[in-house]
Structures are given as structure tokens and as C-alpha cells.
Tab-separated table of C-alpha atoms and ligand atoms in Angstrom:
chain	number	residue	atom	x	y	z
A	1	UNK	CA	8.455	-59.421	24.802
A	2	UNK	CA	10.773	-61.710	23.386
A	3	UNK	CA	9.417	-63.387	19.715
A	4	UNK	CA	10.629	-66.083	17.966
A	5	UNK	CA	9.688	-66.385	14.094
A	6	UNK	CA	8.869	-69.793	11.543
A	7	UNK	CA	10.010	-69.660	8.492
A	8	UNK	CA	12.756	-68.513	5.736
A	9	UNK	CA	11.673	-66.793	2.974
A	10	UNK	CA	10.820	-63.495	2.067
A	11	UNK	CA	6.869	-63.544	3.722
A	12	UNK	CA	8.794	-63.818	6.917
A	13	UNK	CA	10.988	-61.440	6.198
A	14	UNK	CA	8.213	-58.464	5.979
A	15	UNK	CA	6.444	-60.159	8.653
A	16	UNK	CA	9.833	-59.822	10.593
A	17	UNK	CA	10.764	-56.101	9.162
A	18	UNK	CA	7.196	-55.399	10.575
A	19	UNK	CA	7.484	-57.197	14.078
A	20	UNK	CA	10.812	-55.858	14.867
A	21	UNK	CA	8.905	-51.810	14.265
A	22	UNK	CA	7.164	-52.878	16.787
A	23	UNK	CA	8.109	-51.460	20.699
A	24	UNK	CA	6.552	-54.370	22.320
A	25	UNK	CA	9.223	-56.731	20.657
A	26	UNK	CA	12.620	-56.809	22.505
A	27	UNK	CA	14.000	-59.774	20.810
A	28	UNK	CA	13.603	-61.024	17.804
A	29	UNK	CA	14.833	-64.697	16.148
A	30	UNK	CA	13.672	-66.294	13.293
A	31	UNK	CA	14.642	-69.620	12.798
A	32	UNK	CA	15.866	-70.608	10.527
A	33	UNK	CA	15.646	-67.579	8.283
A	34	UNK	CA	18.016	-66.452	5.767
A	35	UNK	CA	20.836	-64.713	5.638
A	36	UNK	CA	19.119	-60.815	4.845
A	37	UNK	CA	17.456	-60.830	7.969
A	38	UNK	CA	19.942	-59.893	10.223
A	39	UNK	CA	18.575	-56.906	9.983
A	40	UNK	CA	15.787	-57.087	11.952
A	41	UNK	CA	16.807	-59.743	14.429
A	42	UNK	CA	19.133	-62.403	15.169
A	43	UNK	CA	18.405	-66.111	12.846
A	44	UNK	CA	18.768	-69.574	14.548
A	45	UNK	CA	19.717	-72.638	12.969
A	46	UNK	CA	15.904	-74.508	14.060
A	47	UNK	CA	14.243	-76.995	12.383
A	48	UNK	CA	10.634	-75.360	12.654
A	49	UNK	CA	9.194	-78.733	12.482
A	50	UNK	CA	10.798	-80.515	15.432
A	51	UNK	CA	8.491	-79.100	17.751
A	52	UNK	CA	10.816	-80.414	20.690
A	53	UNK	CA	13.774	-78.708	19.510
A	54	UNK	CA	11.381	-75.166	19.445
A	55	UNK	CA	9.855	-75.813	22.938
A	56	UNK	CA	13.487	-76.041	24.322
A	57	UNK	CA	14.449	-72.777	22.053
A	58	UNK	CA	11.697	-70.653	23.391
A	59	UNK	CA	11.803	-71.978	27.168
A	60	UNK	CA	15.758	-71.542	26.876
A	61	UNK	CA	15.688	-67.862	25.620
A	62	UNK	CA	11.787	-66.629	27.611
A	63	UNK	CA	10.084	-66.007	24.365
A	64	UNK	CA	6.203	-65.187	24.836
A	65	UNK	CA	5.423	-64.992	21.491
A	66	UNK	CA	5.984	-67.859	18.527
A	67	UNK	CA	4.948	-66.566	15.043
A	68	UNK	CA	4.767	-69.432	12.798
A	69	UNK	CA	5.048	-68.269	8.813
A	70	UNK	CA	4.772	-71.170	6.859
A	71	UNK	CA	1.923	-74.159	7.072
A	72	UNK	CA	3.747	-77.407	7.413
A	73	UNK	CA	4.256	-76.676	11.438
A	74	UNK	CA	0.701	-75.934	11.483
A	75	UNK	CA	-0.965	-78.693	9.641
A	76	UNK	CA	1.650	-81.101	11.836
A	77	UNK	CA	0.070	-79.220	14.920
A	78	UNK	CA	2.554	-76.951	16.769
A	79	UNK	CA	0.067	-75.077	17.701
A	80	UNK	CA	-1.512	-77.831	20.453
A	81	UNK	CA	2.179	-79.505	20.611
A	82	UNK	CA	2.725	-75.997	23.002
A	83	UNK	CA	-0.922	-75.891	24.648
A	84	UNK	CA	-0.575	-79.295	25.531
A	85	UNK	CA	2.599	-78.434	28.074
A	86	UNK	CA	2.918	-76.822	31.185
A	87	UNK	CA	5.474	-74.963	29.995
A	88	UNK	CA	4.682	-73.647	27.152
A	89	UNK	CA	0.819	-73.366	26.978
A	90	UNK	CA	0.872	-69.801	28.170
A	91	UNK	CA	3.465	-68.783	25.160
A	92	UNK	CA	1.215	-67.121	22.471
A	93	UNK	CA	2.122	-69.072	19.648
A	94	UNK	CA	0.399	-66.991	16.711
A	95	UNK	CA	-1.707	-69.728	14.305
A	96	UNK	CA	-4.520	-72.127	14.115
A	97	UNK	CA	-4.564	-75.433	15.763
A	98	UNK	CA	-4.427	-78.953	13.990
A	99	UNK	CA	-8.003	-78.802	13.484
A	100	UNK	CA	-8.418	-75.865	11.859
A	101	UNK	CA	-5.208	-76.405	10.087
A	102	UNK	CA	-7.689	-78.453	8.260
A	103	UNK	CA	-8.948	-75.988	5.912
A	104	UNK	CA	-5.584	-76.099	4.087
A	105	UNK	CA	-4.283	-79.678	4.897
A	106	UNK	CA	-7.570	-81.233	3.690
A	107	UNK	CA	-9.146	-80.258	0.373
A	108	UNK	CA	-11.529	-81.901	1.690
A	109	UNK	CA	-12.522	-80.491	4.803
A	110	UNK	CA	-12.253	-77.703	3.646
A	111	UNK	CA	-15.028	-77.819	0.813
A	112	UNK	CA	-17.064	-79.768	3.403
A	113	UNK	CA	-16.551	-76.764	5.804
A	114	UNK	CA	-17.674	-74.424	2.888
A	115	UNK	CA	-20.380	-76.247	1.776
A	116	UNK	CA	-22.059	-76.836	5.296
A	117	UNK	CA	-21.207	-72.909	6.120
A	118	UNK	CA	-22.945	-72.191	2.600
A	119	UNK	CA	-19.291	-70.103	1.702
A	120	UNK	CA	-19.672	-69.613	-2.241
A	121	UNK	CA	-17.611	-72.232	-4.148
A	122	UNK	CA	-16.749	-74.643	-7.114
A	123	UNK	CA	-19.560	-77.472	-7.260
A	124	UNK	CA	-17.125	-80.272	-6.123
A	125	UNK	CA	-16.948	-84.269	-5.131
A	126	UNK	CA	-14.511	-85.566	-3.219
A	127	UNK	CA	-12.853	-89.678	-4.709
A	128	UNK	CA	-10.505	-92.715	-3.752
A	129	UNK	CA	-8.976	-95.058	-4.902
A	130	UNK	CA	-12.825	-97.390	-4.276
A	131	UNK	CA	-14.786	-94.100	-6.224
A	132	UNK	CA	-12.489	-93.996	-8.972
A	133	UNK	CA	-15.000	-95.155	-11.044
A	134	UNK	CA	-17.998	-92.623	-9.529
A	135	UNK	CA	-15.364	-90.213	-10.208
A	136	UNK	CA	-14.827	-90.294	-14.138
A	137	UNK	CA	-18.537	-90.460	-14.465
A	138	UNK	CA	-18.464	-86.988	-12.498
A	139	UNK	CA	-15.813	-85.685	-14.620
A	140	UNK	CA	-18.322	-86.509	-17.431
A	141	UNK	CA	-21.204	-84.314	-15.787
A	142	UNK	CA	-18.808	-81.142	-15.884
A	143	UNK	CA	-17.516	-78.655	-18.824
A	144	UNK	CA	-14.409	-78.384	-19.689
A	145	UNK	CA	-11.575	-77.065	-18.206
A	146	UNK	CA	-11.503	-79.973	-15.559
A	147	UNK	CA	-10.000	-79.118	-12.427
A	148	UNK	CA	-8.461	-81.857	-10.305
A	149	UNK	CA	-7.178	-81.538	-6.729
A	150	UNK	CA	-4.842	-83.499	-4.435
A	151	UNK	CA	-6.494	-83.438	-0.914
A	152	UNK	CA	-3.329	-83.045	1.383
A	153	UNK	CA	-0.619	-80.764	1.594
A	154	UNK	CA	1.067	-80.835	-2.095
A	155	UNK	CA	3.586	-77.349	-1.578
A	156	UNK	CA	1.336	-75.367	-4.159
A	157	UNK	CA	1.491	-77.932	-6.946
A	158	UNK	CA	-1.626	-80.282	-6.270
A	159	UNK	CA	-3.993	-78.856	-8.889
A	160	UNK	CA	-4.271	-79.960	-11.995
A	161	UNK	CA	-6.586	-78.266	-15.028
A	162	UNK	CA	-6.666	-80.297	-18.089
A	163	UNK	CA	-9.135	-79.460	-21.182
A	164	UNK	CA	-9.159	-82.870	-22.413
A	165	UNK	CA	-11.969	-85.414	-20.738
A	166	UNK	CA	-9.999	-88.224	-20.987
A	167	UNK	CA	-6.548	-86.675	-20.067
A	168	UNK	CA	-8.312	-85.834	-17.169
A	169	UNK	CA	-9.776	-89.077	-16.171
A	170	UNK	CA	-6.240	-90.661	-16.857
A	171	UNK	CA	-4.692	-87.517	-14.207
A	172	UNK	CA	-7.397	-89.129	-11.661
A	173	UNK	CA	-6.323	-92.668	-11.943
A	174	UNK	CA	-2.763	-91.535	-11.990
A	175	UNK	CA	-3.387	-89.650	-8.903
A	176	UNK	CA	-5.653	-92.365	-7.018
A	177	UNK	CA	-3.577	-95.205	-7.800
A	178	UNK	CA	0.249	-94.100	-9.137
A	179	UNK	CA	0.229	-91.496	-6.262
A	180	UNK	CA	1.030	-89.148	-8.660
A	181	UNK	CA	1.507	-86.497	-5.562
A	182	UNK	CA	2.092	-88.708	-3.091
A	183	UNK	CA	0.184	-89.494	-0.594
A	184	UNK	CA	-1.596	-86.220	-1.052
A	185	UNK	CA	-3.089	-87.437	-3.655
A	186	UNK	CA	-4.994	-90.110	-1.657
A	187	UNK	CA	-8.071	-88.590	-1.825
A	188	UNK	CA	-8.856	-85.871	-4.898
A	189	UNK	CA	-11.568	-82.784	-4.798
A	190	UNK	CA	-13.153	-83.205	-8.999
A	191	UNK	CA	-14.186	-79.100	-9.148
A	192	UNK	CA	-16.038	-76.961	-11.149
A	193	UNK	CA	-14.100	-74.200	-13.484
A	194	UNK	CA	-14.656	-71.177	-11.853
A	195	UNK	CA	-13.355	-68.311	-15.003
A	196	UNK	CA	-11.898	-65.562	-13.466
A	197	UNK	CA	-9.717	-63.215	-12.007
A	198	UNK	CA	-8.033	-64.053	-8.578
A	199	UNK	CA	-7.711	-62.308	-5.039
A	200	UNK	CA	-5.924	-62.707	-2.120
A	201	UNK	CA	-7.931	-61.941	0.988
A	202	UNK	CA	-6.060	-61.795	4.333
A	203	UNK	CA	-7.577	-61.800	7.567
A	204	UNK	CA	-6.026	-62.040	11.467
A	205	UNK	CA	-8.587	-63.837	13.706
A	206	UNK	CA	-9.266	-65.018	17.294
A	207	UNK	CA	-11.557	-67.425	16.472
A	208	UNK	CA	-14.963	-65.402	16.538
A	209	UNK	CA	-13.694	-61.560	15.618
A	210	UNK	CA	-11.309	-60.751	12.771
A	211	UNK	CA	-9.410	-57.380	10.830
A	212	UNK	CA	-9.307	-57.649	7.167
A	213	UNK	CA	-5.653	-57.047	6.355
A	214	UNK	CA	-5.268	-55.785	2.531
A	215	UNK	CA	-6.108	-57.409	-0.409
A	216	UNK	CA	-3.614	-58.518	-2.753
A	217	UNK	CA	-2.663	-60.271	-6.348
A	218	UNK	CA	-0.012	-62.342	-6.698
A	219	UNK	CA	1.575	-63.745	-10.089
A	220	UNK	CA	1.970	-67.417	-9.471
A	221	UNK	CA	3.408	-68.379	-13.206
A	222	UNK	CA	6.620	-68.117	-14.109
A	223	UNK	CA	7.025	-66.469	-17.838
A	224	UNK	CA	4.980	-63.130	-18.972
A	225	UNK	CA	1.448	-63.383	-19.915
A	226	UNK	CA	1.232	-65.829	-16.907
A	227	UNK	CA	2.930	-68.463	-19.066
A	228	UNK	CA	4.557	-71.472	-17.763
A	229	UNK	CA	4.643	-73.565	-14.864
A	230	UNK	CA	3.737	-72.415	-11.938
A	231	UNK	CA	6.089	-70.918	-8.809
A	232	UNK	CA	6.566	-70.140	-5.507
A	233	UNK	CA	5.335	-66.255	-6.983
A	234	UNK	CA	7.211	-64.021	-8.935
A	235	UNK	CA	5.248	-60.365	-7.678
A	236	UNK	CA	2.428	-59.065	-6.392
A	237	UNK	CA	0.305	-56.081	-5.974
A	238	UNK	CA	-1.797	-54.584	-3.364
A	239	UNK	CA	-4.588	-52.783	-3.118
A	240	UNK	CA	-6.038	-54.465	-6.169
A	241	UNK	CA	-7.507	-52.048	-8.044
A	242	UNK	CA	-10.429	-54.564	-9.286
A	243	UNK	CA	-11.212	-54.709	-5.205
A	244	UNK	CA	-13.013	-51.950	-4.970
A	245	UNK	CA	-15.722	-51.204	-1.342
A	246	UNK	CA	-18.401	-52.859	-3.239
A	247	UNK	CA	-16.413	-56.140	-4.110
A	248	UNK	CA	-14.872	-55.863	-0.285
A	249	UNK	CA	-18.452	-55.530	1.290
A	250	UNK	CA	-19.110	-58.347	-0.788
A	251	UNK	CA	-15.809	-60.170	0.432
A	252	UNK	CA	-16.583	-59.464	3.991
A	253	UNK	CA	-20.557	-60.746	3.834
A	254	UNK	CA	-20.252	-63.505	1.906
A	255	UNK	CA	-16.767	-65.127	2.649
A	256	UNK	CA	-15.315	-64.041	5.861
A	257	UNK	CA	-17.795	-63.227	8.253
A	258	UNK	CA	-19.519	-67.155	7.434
A	259	UNK	CA	-16.276	-68.519	7.409
A	260	UNK	CA	-14.805	-66.887	11.177
A	261	UNK	CA	-18.665	-67.622	12.398
A	262	UNK	CA	-18.016	-71.321	10.714
A	263	UNK	CA	-14.956	-71.961	12.810
A	264	UNK	CA	-16.627	-70.713	16.084
A	265	UNK	CA	-19.351	-73.069	15.294
A	266	UNK	CA	-17.478	-75.842	14.641
A	267	UNK	CA	-15.075	-74.792	17.811
A	268	UNK	CA	-12.318	-74.968	15.778
A	269	UNK	CA	-9.003	-73.067	17.849
A	270	UNK	CA	-7.755	-70.462	15.771
A	271	UNK	CA	-5.941	-67.221	16.436
A	272	UNK	CA	-3.874	-67.071	13.600
A	273	UNK	CA	-3.744	-65.367	10.355
A	274	UNK	CA	-6.579	-66.815	7.747
A	275	UNK	CA	-5.889	-66.387	3.750
A	276	UNK	CA	-8.957	-66.740	1.496
A	277	UNK	CA	-8.305	-67.196	-2.287
A	278	UNK	CA	-11.148	-65.691	-3.947
A	279	UNK	CA	-12.192	-65.647	-7.931
A	280	UNK	CA	-13.856	-62.803	-9.092
A	281	UNK	CA	-16.335	-64.080	-11.264
A	282	UNK	CA	-18.405	-61.093	-13.150
A	283	UNK	CA	-18.095	-59.006	-9.426
A	284	UNK	CA	-18.912	-61.938	-7.141
A	285	UNK	CA	-16.186	-63.717	-4.902
A	286	UNK	CA	-15.846	-67.831	-4.110
A	287	UNK	CA	-13.474	-69.100	-2.487
A	288	UNK	CA	-10.669	-71.207	-4.201
A	289	UNK	CA	-9.141	-72.416	-1.456
A	290	UNK	CA	-7.920	-71.498	2.646
A	291	UNK	CA	-4.254	-70.901	3.975
A	292	UNK	CA	-3.859	-71.058	6.844
A	293	UNK	CA	-1.286	-68.513	7.201
A	294	UNK	CA	0.000	-65.463	5.372
A	295	UNK	CA	0.698	-65.391	1.429
A	296	UNK	CA	3.835	-65.534	-0.370
A	297	UNK	CA	4.286	-63.245	-1.686
A	298	UNK	CA	1.721	-61.348	-0.643
A	299	UNK	CA	2.892	-60.780	2.863
A	300	UNK	CA	5.650	-58.470	0.763
A	301	UNK	CA	3.312	-55.916	-0.223
A	302	UNK	CA	0.293	-56.372	2.897
A	303	UNK	CA	2.874	-56.200	5.453
A	304	UNK	CA	4.488	-52.797	4.402
A	305	UNK	CA	0.905	-51.213	4.274
A	306	UNK	CA	0.164	-51.940	7.399
A	307	UNK	CA	0.829	-48.792	10.175
A	308	UNK	CA	-1.053	-50.515	13.262
A	309	UNK	CA	0.991	-52.537	15.602
A	310	UNK	CA	1.023	-55.914	14.498
A	311	UNK	CA	2.588	-57.621	17.535
A	312	UNK	CA	0.018	-56.001	19.324
A	313	UNK	CA	-2.964	-57.316	16.880
A	314	UNK	CA	-1.562	-60.933	16.867
A	315	UNK	CA	-1.362	-60.821	20.523
A	316	UNK	CA	-5.230	-59.679	21.052
A	317	UNK	CA	-5.998	-62.608	18.516
A	318	UNK	CA	-4.367	-65.095	21.097
A	319	UNK	CA	-5.683	-63.799	24.181
A	320	UNK	CA	-8.956	-63.723	21.584
A	321	UNK	CA	-10.177	-59.742	22.558
A	322	UNK	CA	-9.930	-59.013	18.980
A	323	UNK	CA	-12.411	-55.484	18.436
A	324	UNK	CA	-14.071	-54.160	15.319
A	325	UNK	CA	-11.891	-50.997	15.255
A	326	UNK	CA	-10.400	-51.006	11.780
A	327	UNK	CA	-6.368	-51.062	11.676
A	328	UNK	CA	-4.274	-48.560	10.431
A	329	UNK	CA	-2.761	-49.129	6.712
A	330	UNK	CA	-1.471	-47.131	4.455
A	331	UNK	CA	-3.399	-45.888	1.352
A	332	UNK	CA	-0.287	-46.402	-0.894
A	333	UNK	CA	0.047	-48.688	-3.750
A	334	UNK	CA	2.816	-51.778	-3.063
A	335	UNK	CA	3.839	-53.542	-5.802
A	336	UNK	CA	6.558	-56.505	-5.286
A	337	UNK	CA	8.979	-57.963	-8.389
A	338	UNK	CA	10.726	-61.282	-7.628
A	339	UNK	CA	13.912	-61.990	-8.500
A	340	UNK	CA	15.019	-65.836	-8.505
A	341	UNK	CA	17.675	-67.943	-10.203
A	342	UNK	CA	17.710	-69.112	-14.045
A	343	UNK	CA	15.719	-72.144	-14.349
A	344	UNK	CA	13.462	-71.945	-11.836
A	345	UNK	CA	11.168	-73.281	-10.702
A	346	UNK	CA	12.199	-76.483	-12.483
A	347	UNK	CA	16.414	-77.252	-12.013
A	348	UNK	CA	18.537	-74.589	-11.237
A	349	UNK	CA	22.089	-74.132	-9.360
A	350	UNK	CA	22.821	-71.805	-6.345
A	351	UNK	CA	25.877	-70.064	-4.979
A	352	UNK	CA	26.133	-67.115	-7.558
A	353	UNK	CA	27.119	-63.774	-5.894
A	354	UNK	CA	24.552	-60.683	-5.944
A	355	UNK	CA	25.829	-57.700	-7.293
A	356	UNK	CA	24.588	-53.828	-6.345
A	357	UNK	CA	22.829	-54.488	-3.950
A	358	UNK	CA	23.322	-51.293	-1.821
A	359	UNK	CA	22.618	-49.109	-5.178
A	360	UNK	CA	18.626	-49.860	-3.796
A	361	UNK	CA	16.979	-46.915	-2.511
A	362	UNK	CA	13.527	-46.948	-3.805
A	363	UNK	CA	12.669	-50.023	-2.786
A	364	UNK	CA	12.622	-52.489	0.446
A	365	UNK	CA	14.643	-55.325	-0.137
A	366	UNK	CA	12.426	-58.663	1.301
A	367	UNK	CA	15.280	-61.718	1.230
A	368	UNK	CA	13.690	-64.710	-0.102
A	369	UNK	CA	16.731	-67.266	-0.431
A	370	UNK	CA	20.334	-65.846	0.083
A	371	UNK	CA	23.253	-66.516	2.209
A	372	UNK	CA	26.663	-65.041	3.228
A	373	UNK	CA	29.703	-66.743	1.437
A	374	UNK	CA	32.654	-66.756	3.084
A	375	UNK	CA	33.885	-63.387	1.719
A	376	UNK	CA	30.372	-61.741	3.811
A	377	UNK	CA	29.233	-61.146	0.372
A	378	UNK	CA	25.380	-62.419	-0.446
A	379	UNK	CA	24.960	-64.991	-2.714
A	380	UNK	CA	21.843	-66.900	-4.137
A	381	UNK	CA	20.601	-69.859	-2.277
A	382	UNK	CA	17.101	-70.763	-3.768
A	383	UNK	CA	15.362	-70.310	-6.193
A	384	UNK	CA	13.021	-67.235	-5.351
A	385	UNK	CA	16.195	-65.133	-4.364
A	386	UNK	CA	14.821	-61.264	-3.579
A	387	UNK	CA	12.115	-59.734	-3.197
A	388	UNK	CA	12.167	-55.749	-3.963
A	389	UNK	CA	8.560	-53.937	-2.636
A	390	UNK	CA	8.184	-50.203	-3.493
A	391	UNK	CA	5.615	-48.329	-2.347
A	392	UNK	CA	4.319	-45.320	-4.120
A	393	UNK	CA	0.610	-42.928	-4.331
A	394	UNK	CA	-0.003	-45.105	-7.602
A	395	UNK	CA	-0.113	-48.530	-9.313
A	396	UNK	CA	2.193	-47.623	-12.448
A	397	UNK	CA	4.973	-45.249	-10.059
A	398	UNK	CA	5.668	-48.075	-7.486
A	399	UNK	CA	5.851	-50.757	-10.472
A	400	UNK	CA	8.751	-48.424	-11.942
A	401	UNK	CA	10.472	-48.079	-8.780
A	402	UNK	CA	10.594	-51.911	-8.104
A	403	UNK	CA	11.371	-52.400	-11.692
A	404	UNK	CA	14.301	-49.881	-11.691
A	405	UNK	CA	15.478	-51.480	-8.557
A	406	UNK	CA	15.471	-54.686	-10.081
A	407	UNK	CA	17.604	-53.470	-12.899
A	408	UNK	CA	20.505	-52.277	-10.050
A	409	UNK	CA	21.243	-55.611	-9.261
A	410	UNK	CA	22.549	-58.836	-10.921
A	411	UNK	CA	23.739	-62.368	-10.657
A	412	UNK	CA	24.228	-65.164	-13.213
A	413	UNK	CA	21.289	-66.320	-14.455
A	414	UNK	CA	18.825	-63.701	-12.767
A	415	UNK	CA	15.535	-63.557	-13.595
A	416	UNK	CA	12.230	-61.926	-13.476
A	417	UNK	CA	8.857	-61.122	-14.778
A	418	UNK	CA	8.422	-58.006	-16.431
A	419	UNK	CA	5.261	-58.032	-16.680
A	420	UNK	CA	3.555	-57.698	-12.652
A	421	UNK	CA	0.820	-55.645	-12.410
A	422	UNK	CA	-0.053	-54.675	-15.827
A	423	UNK	CA	-3.587	-56.082	-16.590
A	424	UNK	CA	-4.568	-54.467	-13.465
A	425	UNK	CA	-3.563	-50.834	-15.549
A	426	UNK	CA	-7.230	-51.524	-17.080
A	427	UNK	CA	-9.494	-50.909	-13.775
A	428	UNK	CA	-7.342	-48.058	-12.604
A	429	UNK	CA	-8.898	-46.267	-15.801
A	430	UNK	CA	-12.358	-47.411	-14.787
A	431	UNK	CA	-14.987	-44.254	-14.488
B	501	AMP	P1	-5.026	-73.784	-5.073
B	501	AMP	O1	-3.616	-75.153	-4.777
B	501	AMP	O2	-6.246	-74.138	-4.518
B	501	AMP	O3	-4.653	-72.558	-4.648
B	501	AMP	O4	-5.259	-73.893	-7.066
B	501	AMP	C1	-3.744	-73.509	-7.471
B	501	AMP	C2	-4.646	-72.907	-8.231
B	501	AMP	O5	-5.565	-73.183	-9.507
B	501	AMP	C3	-5.110	-71.355	-8.204
B	501	AMP	O6	-4.684	-70.442	-7.851
B	501	AMP	C4	-6.074	-71.218	-9.011
B	501	AMP	O7	-5.184	-70.130	-10.437
B	501	AMP	C5	-6.388	-72.622	-9.685
B	501	AMP	N1	-7.732	-73.148	-9.754
B	501	AMP	C6	-7.630	-74.081	-8.369
B	501	AMP	N2	-9.202	-73.937	-8.600
B	501	AMP	C7	-9.991	-73.890	-9.538
B	501	AMP	C8	-11.753	-73.800	-10.032
B	501	AMP	N3	-12.662	-74.783	-9.592
B	501	AMP	N4	-11.122	-73.113	-11.402
B	501	AMP	C9	-10.433	-72.000	-11.801
B	501	AMP	N5	-9.487	-72.242	-11.854
B	501	AMP	C10	-8.964	-72.635	-10.258
B	502	LIG	N1	0.547	-66.840	-2.896
B	502	LIG	C1	0.014	-68.035	-2.716
B	502	LIG	C2	0.540	-68.527	-0.934
B	502	LIG	O1	1.106	-68.401	-0.808
B	502	LIG	O2	-0.040	-69.588	-1.225
């Protein structure tokens, strides 16, 4: 079949690589993709949020499956757009409907869903401008640190964590009255702080059944030791050493199963990937957030470990025929290191020639933000530029391979974290 993948980052390059491996895939198109993805498909300059243009392309190129990488087209209703069209309704669009995508699109919706379905999460309340004073009173009932979340999509930047009560009240006021975070902050969720270590869990669901994908940990801050501002992700590791069989059993029983049951009971049309961000609090999982898509840079370590045919699995999900057999997963460890532009996540320049890519032999290179210049050389074209993923029998070996690859590549201002995975080594020593 012909497949169209929407998106342009490292996540989509990792998905494209796996999709292209499938014997079920004839032509793979990636819109808009990036310069590095030409090795697995044809990139096309389409805006994923322009549904008319996407629909027209699908008709013209006889596409049978559309895989949606990022959240924006899903929250914007691409699944509903296809379902409503006589010409497009049989195209398998992999992702949730607009209503189901509210699990990511609205933090208040997601928290209410968790409460209704008995899914462990931090205690919370949502406030609007009219109820700002109640919000300030609610903050007084909580212990610091205080967690304030803009309700809507804010590109991963809508969460503020503060230690000082007065500062928290002031930030609440700025979010509700001064549009800090724009319309995304018209409603603010205030919640209890969860103290633990984070893990990203992924499932492919047909709205009733589910398959658990490998779990991963990502590294969000720019600096070593988790210092500095948040980024789109600086590296990732899968599997996660502290997520042993016992913990994953709890995740499946306490979190995944009731989530999918809730989706089914509430008649949400969800046929795609669900990303559950969890906090491990003393061995028990609590949901921090749902995302209606795969994670980035987690996909860069999760997808390389999947040995089952992902196109077949996505097709089964769309047809609501997912079975309970487990996916085939490579037991090795995958570790990824993200190379970014100097200055990122604040301002940075692009267009620098990338040297040394041809020397990489021990890692898979996923392009996150590259372009080709008029000499046909790869140049930087984003904050996050390249992701190096390596597989090995142990976490230290996988990390070593990715770091050795990182050393071979350079451009002006290239930066990467040097401590990916280091916090996990202690769990490997556990008896
Ligand atoms: P979110 O956008 O909901 O994923 O939040 C962004 C980040 O803020 C998360 O990845 C966590 O590191 C942190 N965070 C969010 N909610 C909480 C919470 N209730 N307790 C502690 N940390 C949190
Ligand atoms: N890595 C976190 C995300 O994709 O939202």
C-alpha cells in the first residue's frame, strides 16, 4: 500500500525507517519531512495542518494509510475530516479523533477523564479567570513545589513549577489575566507535586484492545544533571532499568487497562498511538500527562526495538482487530543522543554545514532538523538537528556507541548533553 507520514522531526524519521522496512509498504511519502528522510521515502512540501491539501494529495497518490506524527493535526481533527469525506473515509488514518485527542489537547479534560476512570494521578483543580481567587486559596492548601499547567497545547512549555507560594499566585494571575501562554492558559490546572522519576509508556490501541510498546526515558533539560531550560528532548533510553516486570505489571493493570477501558466506555474513537507520561513514586505509577501521539525523542529508541511489522499492527488497530499477542521486541538497549544548535532552546542560527556524517557506522542517524544546501551538503535547519541511536546488549555499551558517533560529527556551535542515561546506571547494579 501507499503510505503518507505527517511530520518533520527525528520522531518521524524513526517512524519512516520502520514503515519503509515493512513488506506491506509500497510507496512512502513524508510531509513535509526533512532532508535526511529521503533514504526511506519521498518528502513532499505539504502542510500537515492543511487538511484539504493533505486530502487532495491522498486522493492523487492513492494513499491507503496516513500516519500522523505530531499532535497538532490530531487535536485539529484530521481523523474526523477524513471520516466525514465520502472519498477519504476508507483511508486508514492512524491517530485519535478530535474528541479523543483532547486527552492531550486539554489538561482539564485529561485530568477529569483520569478521575472518572480511577486512574492514579496528582490531586488537582482547574481554574478560570472568574475563579482565580479560589485558585489562590487552593494553592494555600498544597505543599510546595506548586505545579501550574496551561490547559491547552503550549508546545511542551505550558507547565510552571515554583517553590514560592506568592510567586505561584502571581504566575496564576499572569496566566489567567495576562495571557501568559495565550489562549492555552485560559484555564489553568493546579496540581500536587509528584516526587519521583519519570518514564514514558506507549501503547498502540484500537480503542478497545492495546499493545504495549517498549517504555523509554527522555531527557528534557538542556544541561547535564537536568539543569537549565526545557527542550524538545536531548536524548532517550529504552528499556528503562527501573521499569522491571513488577512495575510494568502495575502500569498495565493500574494505568493502561483502565485508560483503554475508559476510552471504550466513553465512546472515544481512538485508533493510534497513546503516550502516557508517568511518574514512578516509590514504585507506584501516577499519570502526569497523556499525549495522543508517539514521543520525541523516545520514538528514536522505541521504534528501532520493534521487530513486528508496524504497518500490519497499525492496520489492525484501524480495523479494530488488535489481538492480545505481544509485539516482538529486540531485548537489546537503545540509547540516543541529540545534537542541537548552539543557543538552543533560546535563539540559534541555522545553515551551518554538518561535517563527518559519513564516518558514522555504529549508530543510526535520525535527522531532526536538517536541509540540503545548493552543494548537496547537509546543513543545520532547526534547534534539534541530529539524533544518534545505538543498540547494544547493555546500556553503557549503547551509550558509548552513541557518544562515539557524536564525537565524529561537528558544525559551528554543535552541542549535546554528556550525561544521557547516567542516572539509570545505578538501577543496573540492583541485585
Ligand atoms: P507535562 O507538559 O504535563 O508533561 O509537564 C511537563 C513536565 O513537568 C513533566 O515532564 C514533569 O517533569 C513536570 N511535571 C508535570 N506535572 C508534574 C507533577 N504533578 N509533579 C511533578 N512534576 C510534574
Ligand atoms: N518527549 C516528550 C514528548 O514528546 O512530549
